[in-house]
Structures are given as C-alpha cells and as structure tokens.
C-alpha cells in the first residue's frame, strides 16, 4: 500500500495490527517478516520479494518508490548491514 499521508493509530491498535500481521505470516507460507530492533533510516522502507525484487520506498511526502530487479543489486541490498543506525 502506498499512501501519501500518515496513518495514525493508538498503541493498542498498533499491537493488534502486529498480532494480526504475525497471524497472517503463520497462515501464508509465502509471507515472511523480519523484525528489526533498530531502524537504519527513519523514512525509508525496503521490501524484498522472493530474492528477485526489491522495493525501496521513501515514506515522507512526496512518496517515492523504486523497484529493483537486477540480481546482483538485489543480493547486495539483501545483505546490506549498515555501520550506523538512526
């Protein structure tokens, strides 16, 4: 989902969302989540699909999305380990 405005919800709503997302992961073998304790970038998300595509999205307005399918670049992004985290 690409939405240009912030979606605000309460902490309880966030916990419910997280619970339902974990349930969805258990029920769908092709869906996997990686949980990160620290954020590398505040307004950038990275989604890797089947090690074939990477979607890099800048969330802050204006939203920008890149889809990358070059195998070596996908592998490099998948193995990215930042030295500094925000």
PDB file of C-alpha atoms in Angstrom, residues 13-47:
ATOM      1  CA  UNK A  13      -4.248  -0.531  17.678  1.00  0.00           C
ATOM      2  CA  UNK A  14      -0.572  -0.964  16.756  1.00  0.00           C
ATOM      3  CA  UNK A  15      -0.304  -4.071  18.967  1.00  0.00           C
ATOM      4  CA  UNK A  16      -3.459  -5.509  17.390  1.00  0.00           C
ATOM      5  CA  UNK A  17      -2.083  -4.774  13.914  1.00  0.00           C
ATOM      6  CA  UNK A  18       1.186  -6.516  14.811  1.00  0.00           C
ATOM      7  CA  UNK A  19      -0.696  -9.522  16.221  1.00  0.00           C
ATOM      8  CA  UNK A  20      -2.786  -9.850  13.054  1.00  0.00           C
ATOM      9  CA  UNK A  21       0.304  -9.467  10.859  1.00  0.00           C
ATOM     10  CA  UNK A  22       2.046 -12.298  12.739  1.00  0.00           C
ATOM     11  CA  UNK A  23      -1.092 -14.426  12.346  1.00  0.00           C
ATOM     12  CA  UNK A  24      -1.130 -13.677   8.611  1.00  0.00           C
ATOM     13  CA  UNK A  25       2.522 -14.754   8.385  1.00  0.00           C
ATOM     14  CA  UNK A  26       1.761 -18.101  10.064  1.00  0.00           C
ATOM     15  CA  UNK A  27      -1.155 -18.753   7.713  1.00  0.00           C
ATOM     16  CA  UNK A  28       0.712 -17.893   4.495  1.00  0.00           C
ATOM     17  CA  UNK A  29       3.860 -19.860   3.684  1.00  0.00           C
ATOM     18  CA  UNK A  30       4.988 -17.333   1.071  1.00  0.00           C
ATOM     19  CA  UNK A  31       4.930 -14.428   3.531  1.00  0.00           C
ATOM     20  CA  UNK A  32       7.806 -13.775   5.932  1.00  0.00           C
ATOM     21  CA  UNK A  33       8.565 -10.862   8.224  1.00  0.00           C
ATOM     22  CA  UNK A  34      11.918  -9.740   9.558  1.00  0.00           C
ATOM     23  CA  UNK A  35      11.713  -7.692  12.724  1.00  0.00           C
ATOM     24  CA  UNK A  36      14.407  -5.095  13.274  1.00  0.00           C
ATOM     25  CA  UNK A  37      15.118  -3.672  16.718  1.00  0.00           C
ATOM     26  CA  UNK A  38      16.775  -0.586  15.271  1.00  0.00           C
ATOM     27  CA  UNK A  39      15.840   1.499  12.253  1.00  0.00           C
ATOM     28  CA  UNK A  40      18.508   2.199   9.675  1.00  0.00           C
ATOM     29  CA  UNK A  41      16.536   5.015   8.068  1.00  0.00           C
ATOM     30  CA  UNK A  42      13.552   6.842   9.563  1.00  0.00           C
ATOM     31  CA  UNK A  43      11.505   7.344   6.405  1.00  0.00           C
ATOM     32  CA  UNK A  44      12.685   4.560   4.079  1.00  0.00           C
ATOM     33  CA  UNK A  45      11.335   1.023   3.912  1.00  0.00           C
ATOM     34  CA  UNK A  46      12.810  -1.886   1.996  1.00  0.00           C
ATOM     35  CA  UNK A  47      10.740  -4.855   0.846  1.00  0.00           C
TER      36      UNK A  47
END
